[in-house]
Amino acid sequence: MIPASFDYVRPGSLDEAVSALAEHGDEAKLLAGGHSLLPLMKLRLATPSVLVDIGRLGELSYVNDAGDHLAIGALTRHHDLHHDPVAMHHAPLLSFVAGRIGDPQVRHRGTIGGSIAHADPASDLPAAVLALGGTLVARGPGGDREIPADRFFQGFLESALTPEEVLTEIRVPKATAGHAYQKFVRRAQDWAIVGSVVARVDGRVGVALVNVGPTPVRADAVETALAGGASAAEAAELAAEGLEPPADNNATPEFRRHLARVLTARALAEAGL
Amino acid sequence: MRVKLEVNGVTHEREVEPRTLLVYFLREELGLTGTNVGCDTTSCGACTVLMDGESVKSCTVLAAQADGRSITTIEGLAEGEELHPMQRAFREHHGLQCGYCTPGMVMAAVSLVTESPDLDETHVREGLEGNLCRCTGYHNIVAAVLDAARSSREGAW
Amino acid sequence: MSILGNRVLRKEDPKFLTTGGTYVDDLPLEGAAHVVYVRSPMAHARIRSIDTSEAVSAPGVVAVYTGDDVDLEPMPPGAPFANPAMVRPWLAKGVVRFVGDMVAAVVAETREQAVDASELVFVDYEPLAVVIDPEAAVDNETFVHEEAGTNVVFRIPEDFVSVGMAPPEAATEPPGLFEGCDVVVRQRIVNQRVAPCPLEVRAAASLWEGDHLTHWTTTQAPHAVRGSLAQTFGVGEEQVRAIAPDVGGGFGAKIGGYPEELLVPWIARRLDRPARWVETRSESMLSLGHGRAQIQHAELGGTRDGRLIAYKLGVIQDSGAYPGFGAFLPTMTQMMLTGVYDITKVFFTDISVATNTNPTVAYRGAGRPEATAAIERMVDIFAAEIGMDPAEVRRKNMVGNDRFPFTTPTGTTYDVGNYEATLDRVLEAAGYAELRAEQRRRRGAGGPKQLGIGLSSYVEITNGIPGSEFGSVEVLADGRARVRTGTSPHGQGHVTAWSQLVADQLGIAIEDVEVLHGDTDLVPRGVGTFGSKSLQSGGVAVFQAAEQVVDKARKLAADLLEANPNDIELDKTNRRFHVAGTPSASKTWVELAQASGDEGLSAEVDFAAPGPTFPFGSHLVVAEVDTETGGVVLERIVAVDDAGRLINPLIAEGQVHGGLAQGAAQALMEEMCYDDQGNPVTANLADYEFVSAAELPSFETYSMETPTPINPLGAKGIGESGTIGSTPAVQNAVCDALLALGVRHVDMPTSPIRVWRAIEAAKGKK
């Protein structure tokens, strides 16, 4: 319940934050809302020696209509994303998913950037950004870099960010043709046992799955089948292809594969397919 | 490090370790023991307080993160002797038994109703998903929150 | 008009709602050192060495103790007849026996320093083979306690016959037990291990002043704690003051004395300074006693026309690493074996075993929910087998109203009941016929979401442990009354209910009654709050003490008014005693209290009920089961409960609500799981499925009031019946939804994966 001791740095700007990370390297962790990191620190599963608190960088909290896409500041809280009129209008999937995370208190603190940078396969927003085919923008000592969501999630709690980089913006295409998030839980506040996200973007259908492997994953086989004219029901049958889901107290790998198919079928139907 | 927080309308400035959680700051530095600790995984909500008017779990906020913010705890909810409508509703509906989850539950409910006064039972139940109670079975808590929300819509807050 | 039976708002609440309660960890204790226990990460291991040197020299550390340092007599055995070789050490000596077993105590100036230093205690463990599965434990070659040479704590009936607690003929199965049965159904049922999870975890604080100990603790039974402390530290009970301040729930798990708590005064005495300890939730999940943990082999036989004839239940009770009260839960299961039914031929066996897991204790219901779960599940299985409506099978076999007092084949005598009426009422309230029609409609339509209707009729035993409870009433000089009660509440609303009892007798305002509890210096004797005993023991004691005070006052008024006591009336409206027919000749409580002199106007009662009472009821649950995902939504929980006369229906309903939620949670959500190496996998509230508001419906509750002749209030206990009735109703609802798919039984918790597997297995059979 009591984190190990650490030094606390509160940079006044994004560039100061990047410098602080560069200075402390692996020893440092970014703190945004803290709702991924602090729970680990309280159980001493994470013991960073420096926390770089970027939670107050107001410049990173926004939802902007950027023409063909939506630009969301990394420090936008789940609560704000859920209620943001621009997000609700242009990226209703993200807005909906943000409202399904954790509980209200968590949504009052947790941020989209924190959630994505944490790269937890059981987390909701990473799969949504994957399904939408989003792009992540990171600031490092060398400036800004864009990373497609498809290449961002590299392993369990492991992202493409280098230790010196700060995730600054999440870009997603405007997608209003239909969407769904089927989150299967035993208890409302829990992580998804399995989740299936469907986004219809420019005539394409994006499908991504939650908690079925070390990273959030695109259901490529489903997407390809749909693109090739398969029915939603036929496509959903392919949802578990290539998955190597984890086993835990709530599900075996086999049950997760089954759920991936069932939930994907339901999500596709809910998205109007 | 030095932090300065407004808690229940009073400004407090203290020297704390960076690792100090807001809940321990409130309980141990300020002696506001109404806010309880019920778990260590951000699950139970017993430690819920308002930060700038919104519910947060004070076990998962550093005092450093609350620096410069305004905090309301259960001790700051009533206006003198006058109970807040949410407190009154919890009493009238027998929405508490052992009392341990109560401060956090009440603060979460205040935030919920403030954000969306026009809520139904499902909304209340989902809105309290982050607050666990072992005694009441939630039945009377839900009734109390619905009642308080009604009074809020009628302008009583 | 009597205030008894009214929905009086709780007097306790304003404090809880404004400043919060005062729990142990809220108490200031100047100069207290903080204690953190180092716990074993291994389920079974030999301790090769413990290196405390780094911890000792860590900042702020005052002391680090290991098992060899503790110079106390061994902890008393947790249960009578338990194998003495299975006694728990204060801190592990040589061997750890479950994940969470304590190996060292780190004491530091601050909580933070103690936690930091606890990570610097290095223990070298040599892993030993583990015993986790209680069925395998019976004949295992690996022993939790090597010295015991067995994992069996005791067997029922054998070991009870040999000590004379059961007659010799009880030792063997009656010949021809299932003779005359057309149908016998058999099922292995797991009544899974659960974590009680009071929202306040354990905490203790101790202060020695010379040879006098003040000990604050979060307990259901402070007087028992006083006794344990006096025994442990070799001092008289008068030298120990045990205080239970506000207690944030207990549910049975805070009855006993845990070594964590009892060591705090030892540390305080050793260091000659106050000491305090509070556990984390993760620690609590490992080491606060767990509940249930029975594996049951049930056989139920009867006729094709629905008459139940014979019932056999064989229990394996998991007692955990250090057998305590958990080992005894099956005795309660045996007592309530046949539930509300008139089944004449029965046989019960139990083997209580030790395993490398956290010890089990009482948990809301404590052995009775296990009995009800078994028989209610079996009745449904039997009904399905003979193709009869489960409500009908229940009705056909219930003990009739003309049979009370009714003695069951296991020797339990039920006081009074009206079982069929609760069944009728719940069926009517729920709209049973319409629900069955909707179920048929959905089955016909064949969609993924099927409806299940689960019934459960229960009877349970409250105030089941013989003994008396203390209560006193004193009228103060200002006319207010002071109550002292030996049953110390932790959410049950005693302060309000006891105030009602006294206000009703004395004719004073509820606000003018003060209730003292939970402090052994303020209350001379007491037993505590558990087993749904408080109102019918402690409440009655207070009620009778109030009656005696009224009698004393009447006599005093008679003396003062120079009248015959028989002519003195208590005018409760005007709060005074007067001569019958002459209201002007009167004395107020204030006048009488002041006139009573040194003797005062007070009375003490130790009320020993002539026997336990048996609340009963019927619950009905409607569940929607998603046959594709295995997910279950509880749509309705309808409960009819009869706990005799209700003093405060508002509080009684609250008890029912909480019980319903906990029962539903066990049936649907919760299980404390260990992997096959004894590692707990649900060891915090993120992983343990503690039910929230979002998984439950609002409850539809109805009360009946059949007064018991056992006590003058006519009251029975209501604290546990909600749990006892709802658990099988929820499980039966889930199973009922799947019946048409060929599923016969799903163990608790009826989680998605279990439901899905059951459906898949049934498909395979087809």
Coordinates of C-alpha atoms in Angstrom, one line a residue, chain C residues 244-659:
Chain C
A244 CA -13.7 -2.6 20.1
P245 CA -14.3 0.9 18.8
D246 CA -16.3 1.2 15.6
V247 CA -15.8 -2.1 13.7
G248 CA -16.0 -2.1 9.9
G249 CA -17.8 -5.4 9.5
G250 CA -16.8 -8.8 10.6
F251 CA -19.1 -11.5 9.1
G252 CA -17.7 -14.1 11.5
A253 CA -14.1 -13.6 10.5
K254 CA -13.4 -11.2 13.4
I255 CA -14.6 -13.5 16.2
G256 CA -11.4 -15.2 17.0
G257 CA -8.0 -14.0 18.2
Y258 CA -5.4 -14.0 15.5
P259 CA -1.7 -14.2 16.2
E260 CA -1.2 -10.9 14.3
E261 CA -3.4 -9.2 16.8
L262 CA -2.3 -10.9 20.0
L263 CA 1.4 -10.3 19.3
V264 CA 0.9 -6.5 19.3
P265 CA 0.7 -6.3 23.1
W266 CA 3.7 -8.7 23.3
I267 CA 5.7 -6.3 21.1
A268 CA 4.5 -3.3 23.1
R269 CA 5.5 -4.9 26.4
R270 CA 8.8 -6.0 25.0
L271 CA 9.6 -2.5 23.7
D272 CA 8.0 -0.7 26.6
R273 CA 6.1 1.6 24.3
P274 CA 2.7 1.5 22.6
A275 CA 2.5 -0.5 19.3
R276 CA 0.0 -0.7 16.5
W277 CA -0.6 -2.8 13.5
V278 CA -2.9 -2.6 10.5
E279 CA -2.9 -5.1 7.7
T280 CA -3.2 -4.3 4.0
R281 CA -6.1 -5.8 2.0
S282 CA -3.6 -8.1 0.2
E283 CA -2.5 -9.4 3.6
S284 CA -6.0 -9.7 4.7
M285 CA -6.9 -11.9 1.7
L286 CA -4.1 -14.3 2.6
S287 CA -4.6 -14.5 6.4
L288 CA -8.0 -13.3 7.6
G289 CA -9.8 -16.6 8.0
H290 CA -11.7 -17.9 5.0
G291 CA -15.2 -19.3 5.0
R292 CA -17.1 -22.4 3.7
A293 CA -14.6 -24.7 1.9
Q294 CA -16.6 -27.9 1.9
I295 CA -16.7 -30.6 -0.6
Q296 CA -19.9 -32.5 -0.3
H297 CA -21.0 -35.9 -1.6
A298 CA -24.8 -35.9 -1.5
E299 CA -27.3 -38.6 -2.1
L300 CA -31.0 -38.0 -2.0
G301 CA -33.6 -40.7 -2.5
G302 CA -37.4 -40.6 -2.8
T303 CA -40.4 -41.8 -4.7
R304 CA -41.5 -41.0 -8.2
D305 CA -44.4 -39.0 -6.8
G306 CA -42.0 -36.6 -5.1
R307 CA -41.7 -37.9 -1.5
L308 CA -38.2 -37.6 -0.1
I309 CA -37.2 -40.6 2.0
A310 CA -33.5 -40.7 2.6
Y311 CA -30.5 -38.4 2.5
K312 CA -26.9 -38.9 2.9
L313 CA -24.2 -36.2 3.0
G314 CA -20.5 -36.8 3.3
V315 CA -18.4 -33.7 3.8
I316 CA -14.7 -33.0 3.5
Q317 CA -14.0 -29.8 5.4
D318 CA -10.9 -27.9 4.5
S319 CA -9.6 -26.4 7.7
G320 CA -6.5 -24.8 6.4
A321 CA -3.1 -25.0 7.8
Y322 CA -4.0 -24.5 11.5
P323 CA -7.4 -26.0 12.2
G324 CA -9.7 -23.7 14.2
F325 CA -13.4 -23.1 14.1
G326 CA -13.4 -24.0 10.4
A327 CA -12.9 -27.6 11.3
F328 CA -16.1 -27.5 13.2
L329 CA -18.3 -26.0 10.6
P330 CA -19.6 -29.5 9.6
T331 CA -21.2 -29.9 13.0
M332 CA -23.5 -27.0 12.1
T333 CA -24.0 -28.5 8.7
Q334 CA -25.1 -31.7 10.4
M335 CA -27.5 -29.9 12.7
M336 CA -29.3 -28.3 9.8
L337 CA -28.9 -31.3 7.5
T338 CA -32.5 -31.9 6.3
G339 CA -33.5 -28.2 6.2
V340 CA -37.2 -27.6 6.0
Y341 CA -38.0 -31.1 5.0
D342 CA -39.3 -34.1 6.8
I343 CA -36.8 -36.7 5.7
T344 CA -36.7 -39.5 8.1
K345 CA -33.6 -41.5 7.2
V346 CA -30.3 -39.7 7.1
F347 CA -26.6 -40.3 7.5
F348 CA -23.9 -37.6 7.8
T349 CA -20.2 -37.9 7.8
D350 CA -17.4 -35.4 7.8
I351 CA -13.6 -35.5 7.6
S352 CA -12.1 -32.2 8.6
V353 CA -8.6 -31.9 7.1
A354 CA -5.6 -29.7 7.3
T355 CA -4.2 -28.3 4.1
N356 CA -1.4 -25.8 3.2
T357 CA -3.9 -22.9 2.9
N358 CA -5.2 -20.1 5.1
P359 CA -7.2 -21.5 8.1
T360 CA -11.0 -21.4 7.7
V361 CA -13.3 -19.8 10.2
A362 CA -16.9 -18.8 10.6
Y363 CA -18.3 -16.8 7.7
R364 CA -21.9 -15.5 7.6
G365 CA -23.9 -18.6 8.2
A366 CA -20.9 -20.8 9.3
G367 CA -21.9 -24.4 8.4
R368 CA -25.6 -23.7 7.9
P369 CA -25.4 -22.2 4.4
E370 CA -23.4 -25.4 3.4
A371 CA -26.3 -27.5 4.7
T372 CA -28.9 -25.5 2.9
A373 CA -26.9 -25.3 -0.3
A374 CA -26.6 -29.1 -0.4
I375 CA -30.2 -30.0 0.3
E376 CA -31.6 -27.3 -1.9
R377 CA -29.4 -28.2 -4.8
M378 CA -30.3 -31.9 -4.3
V379 CA -34.0 -31.2 -4.2
D380 CA -33.7 -29.5 -7.5
I381 CA -31.7 -32.3 -9.0
F382 CA -34.2 -34.8 -7.6
A383 CA -37.1 -32.8 -9.0
A384 CA -35.5 -32.7 -12.4
E385 CA -34.9 -36.4 -12.3
I386 CA -38.6 -37.2 -11.6
G387 CA -39.8 -34.4 -13.9
M388 CA -41.7 -32.6 -11.2
D389 CA -41.8 -28.8 -10.5
P390 CA -39.2 -28.1 -7.9
A391 CA -41.7 -25.9 -6.0
E392 CA -44.0 -29.0 -5.8
V393 CA -41.3 -31.3 -4.4
R394 CA -40.5 -28.7 -1.8
R395 CA -44.2 -28.3 -0.8
K396 CA -44.7 -32.0 -0.6
N397 CA -41.9 -32.5 1.9
M398 CA -42.0 -29.5 4.2
V399 CA -42.4 -30.0 7.9
G400 CA -46.0 -29.1 8.6
N401 CA -47.1 -26.3 10.9
D402 CA -48.6 -28.8 13.3
R403 CA -45.3 -30.6 13.9
F404 CA -43.5 -28.0 16.0
P405 CA -41.5 -28.2 18.1
F406 CA -40.0 -30.6 15.5
T407 CA -37.0 -32.7 16.1
T408 CA -35.0 -33.7 13.1
P409 CA -33.2 -37.0 12.5
T410 CA -29.9 -35.3 13.4
G411 CA -31.4 -34.3 16.8
T412 CA -32.1 -30.6 16.2
T413 CA -35.3 -29.3 17.6
Y414 CA -36.9 -26.5 15.5
D415 CA -38.9 -24.1 17.7
V416 CA -41.7 -23.0 15.3
G417 CA -42.2 -22.6 11.6
N418 CA -44.6 -21.9 8.8
Y419 CA -42.5 -23.1 5.9
E420 CA -45.2 -23.6 3.3
A421 CA -46.5 -20.1 3.7
T422 CA -43.1 -18.6 2.8
L423 CA -43.1 -20.8 -0.3
D424 CA -46.6 -19.8 -1.3
R425 CA -45.8 -16.1 -0.7
V426 CA -42.6 -16.1 -2.7
L427 CA -44.2 -17.9 -5.6
E428 CA -47.0 -15.4 -5.6
A429 CA -44.8 -12.4 -5.2
A430 CA -42.6 -13.5 -8.0
G431 CA -45.4 -14.4 -10.4
Y432 CA -44.1 -18.0 -10.6
A433 CA -46.5 -19.2 -13.3
E434 CA -45.7 -16.3 -15.6
L435 CA -42.0 -16.8 -15.1
R436 CA -42.3 -20.4 -16.1
A437 CA -44.3 -19.4 -19.1
E438 CA -41.6 -16.9 -20.1
Q439 CA -39.0 -19.5 -19.6
R440 CA -40.8 -21.9 -21.9
R441 CA -41.2 -19.2 -24.5
R442 CA -37.5 -18.5 -24.5
R443 CA -36.6 -22.2 -24.6
G444 CA -38.9 -22.5 -27.6
A445 CA -37.3 -19.6 -29.3
G446 CA -33.9 -21.1 -28.7
G447 CA -32.0 -17.8 -28.5
P448 CA -28.7 -17.4 -26.5
K449 CA -30.3 -15.8 -23.5
Q450 CA -32.2 -18.3 -21.4
L451 CA -34.2 -17.7 -18.3
G452 CA -33.5 -19.6 -15.0
I453 CA -35.8 -19.7 -12.0
G454 CA -34.2 -20.8 -8.8
L455 CA -35.9 -21.6 -5.6
S456 CA -34.6 -22.2 -2.1
S457 CA -36.5 -22.8 1.1
Y458 CA -34.4 -22.7 4.2
V459 CA -34.5 -23.0 7.9
E460 CA -31.4 -22.1 10.0
I461 CA -30.3 -22.0 13.6
T462 CA -29.5 -18.7 15.4
N463 CA -28.1 -18.2 18.9
G464 CA -27.0 -21.8 18.5
I465 CA -24.2 -21.7 21.0
P466 CA -25.5 -22.1 24.6
G467 CA -24.7 -19.5 27.1
S468 CA -25.9 -16.2 28.5
E469 CA -25.5 -12.6 27.4
F470 CA -25.2 -9.5 29.5
G471 CA -27.4 -6.4 29.6
S472 CA -28.0 -3.7 32.1
V473 CA -30.1 -0.6 32.3
E474 CA -29.6 2.3 34.7
V475 CA -31.7 5.4 35.0
L476 CA -29.5 8.4 35.5
A477 CA -30.2 11.4 37.7
D478 CA -31.3 13.4 34.7
G479 CA -33.9 10.8 33.8
R480 CA -31.9 9.4 30.9
A481 CA -31.1 5.8 30.7
R482 CA -27.7 4.1 30.2
V483 CA -27.5 0.7 28.7
R484 CA -24.6 -1.6 28.8
T485 CA -24.6 -4.6 26.4
G486 CA -22.3 -7.5 26.1
T487 CA -23.0 -8.0 22.4
S488 CA -20.8 -5.5 20.6
P489 CA -22.1 -4.5 17.2
H490 CA -20.3 -3.8 14.0
G491 CA -23.0 -2.5 11.7
Q492 CA -26.1 -4.3 13.1
G493 CA -27.7 -1.2 14.7
H494 CA -27.8 -2.4 18.3
V495 CA -27.6 1.2 19.6
T496 CA -30.9 2.0 17.9
A497 CA -32.7 -1.3 18.6
W498 CA -31.6 -1.5 22.2
S499 CA -32.7 2.2 22.6
Q500 CA -36.1 1.2 21.3
L501 CA -36.4 -1.7 23.7
V502 CA -35.6 0.5 26.7
A503 CA -37.6 3.5 25.5
D504 CA -40.6 1.3 25.1
Q505 CA -40.3 -0.2 28.6
L506 CA -39.4 3.1 30.4
G507 CA -41.6 5.4 28.4
I508 CA -38.7 7.8 27.6
A509 CA -37.4 9.1 24.3
I510 CA -35.1 7.0 22.2
E511 CA -32.7 9.9 22.2
D512 CA -32.5 9.7 26.0
V513 CA -31.1 6.2 25.9
E514 CA -27.3 5.8 25.8
V515 CA -25.9 2.4 24.8
L516 CA -22.4 1.5 25.9
H517 CA -20.7 -1.5 24.2
G518 CA -17.4 -2.8 23.0
D519 CA -15.3 -1.7 26.0
T520 CA -14.6 -4.3 28.7
D521 CA -14.1 -1.6 31.3
L522 CA -17.6 -0.2 30.6
V523 CA -19.3 -3.5 30.2
P524 CA -18.4 -6.1 32.8
R525 CA -19.3 -9.2 30.8
G526 CA -20.2 -10.1 27.3
V527 CA -20.1 -12.8 24.6
G528 CA -20.2 -10.8 21.4
T529 CA -22.0 -10.5 18.1
F530 CA -22.1 -13.6 15.9
G531 CA -24.4 -16.4 15.0
S532 CA -27.3 -14.0 14.7
K533 CA -27.7 -14.0 18.4
S534 CA -27.7 -10.4 19.5
L535 CA -31.3 -9.4 19.7
Q536 CA -32.5 -12.8 21.2
S537 CA -29.7 -12.8 23.8
G538 CA -28.3 -9.4 24.5
G539 CA -31.5 -7.6 23.4
V540 CA -33.6 -9.7 25.7
A541 CA -31.2 -9.1 28.5
V542 CA -31.5 -5.4 28.1
F543 CA -35.3 -5.7 27.7
Q544 CA -35.5 -7.7 30.9
A545 CA -33.2 -5.3 32.7
A546 CA -35.5 -2.5 31.7
E547 CA -38.5 -4.4 33.0
Q548 CA -36.7 -4.8 36.3
V549 CA -35.9 -1.2 36.5
V550 CA -39.5 -0.3 35.9
D551 CA -40.5 -2.7 38.7
K552 CA -37.9 -1.1 41.1
A553 CA -39.1 2.4 40.1
R554 CA -42.7 1.3 40.7
K555 CA -41.9 0.1 44.2
L556 CA -39.9 3.3 44.9
A557 CA -42.8 5.4 43.6
A558 CA -45.2 3.5 45.8
D559 CA -43.0 4.2 48.8
L560 CA -42.8 7.8 48.0
L561 CA -46.5 8.2 47.2
E562 CA -47.4 6.0 50.1
A563 CA -49.4 3.6 47.9
N564 CA -49.5 -0.1 47.1
P565 CA -47.0 -0.9 44.3
N566 CA -49.8 -2.7 42.5
D567 CA -51.7 0.5 42.3
I568 CA -48.8 2.4 40.6
E569 CA -49.1 2.9 36.9
L570 CA -46.4 4.0 34.5
D571 CA -47.8 6.6 32.2
K572 CA -45.5 6.3 29.2
T573 CA -47.0 9.4 27.5
N574 CA -46.3 11.7 30.3
R575 CA -43.2 9.8 31.5
R576 CA -44.2 9.4 35.1
F577 CA -45.5 6.9 37.6
H578 CA -48.8 7.7 39.3
V579 CA -51.4 6.1 41.5
A580 CA -54.1 4.5 39.4
G581 CA -56.9 6.9 39.0
T582 CA -54.9 9.8 40.5
P583 CA -52.6 11.2 37.9
S584 CA -51.7 14.2 40.1
A585 CA -50.0 11.9 42.6
S586 CA -47.0 11.1 40.5
K587 CA -43.2 10.8 40.3
T588 CA -41.0 11.4 37.3
W589 CA -38.0 9.3 36.3
V590 CA -35.8 12.2 37.4
E591 CA -37.4 12.3 40.8
L592 CA -37.2 8.6 41.3
A593 CA -33.6 8.4 40.1
Q594 CA -32.7 11.1 42.6
A595 CA -34.6 9.4 45.3
S596 CA -33.1 6.0 44.7
G597 CA -29.9 7.0 46.6
D598 CA -26.7 5.0 46.4
E599 CA -28.5 1.9 45.2
G600 CA -29.6 3.7 42.0
L601 CA -32.3 2.6 39.6
S602 CA -30.6 -0.1 37.8
A603 CA -30.7 -3.7 36.9
E604 CA -28.4 -6.3 35.4
V605 CA -29.5 -9.4 33.6
D606 CA -27.6 -12.3 32.2
F607 CA -30.1 -13.8 29.9
A608 CA -29.6 -17.4 28.8
A609 CA -32.2 -18.5 26.3
P610 CA -33.6 -22.0 26.8
G611 CA -32.6 -22.8 23.3
P612 CA -31.7 -21.6 19.9
T613 CA -34.3 -20.3 17.4
F614 CA -34.8 -21.3 13.8
P615 CA -35.6 -18.5 11.3
F616 CA -36.9 -19.7 7.9
G617 CA -38.0 -18.5 4.5
S618 CA -38.1 -19.0 0.8
H619 CA -36.2 -17.2 -1.9
L620 CA -36.7 -17.0 -5.6
V621 CA -34.2 -15.8 -8.1
V622 CA -34.6 -15.1 -11.8
A623 CA -31.4 -15.2 -13.8
E624 CA -30.7 -14.6 -17.4
V625 CA -28.0 -16.9 -18.6
D626 CA -26.1 -16.1 -21.8
T627 CA -25.5 -19.6 -23.2
E628 CA -22.9 -18.4 -25.6
T629 CA -20.7 -16.5 -23.1
G630 CA -21.7 -18.2 -19.9
G631 CA -22.5 -14.8 -18.4
V632 CA -25.3 -14.5 -15.9
V633 CA -27.4 -11.5 -15.1
L634 CA -29.4 -11.6 -11.9
E635 CA -32.8 -10.1 -12.9
R636 CA -34.7 -10.6 -9.7
I637 CA -34.1 -11.7 -6.1
V638 CA -37.4 -12.2 -4.2
A639 CA -37.1 -13.1 -0.6
V640 CA -39.6 -14.0 2.1
D641 CA -38.1 -14.2 5.5
D642 CA -39.5 -15.0 8.9
A643 CA -37.3 -14.2 11.9
G644 CA -40.1 -14.0 14.4
R645 CA -41.0 -10.6 15.8
L646 CA -39.1 -7.6 14.3
I647 CA -38.1 -4.8 16.6
N648 CA -36.9 -2.5 13.8
P649 CA -38.0 -3.7 10.4
L650 CA -35.7 -1.1 8.7
I651 CA -32.6 -2.7 10.3
A652 CA -33.9 -6.2 9.8
E653 CA -34.4 -5.5 6.1
G654 CA -30.9 -4.1 5.9
Q655 CA -29.6 -7.4 7.3
V656 CA -31.6 -9.3 4.8
H657 CA -30.3 -7.1 1.9
G658 CA -26.7 -7.6 2.9
G659 CA -27.2 -11.3 3.3

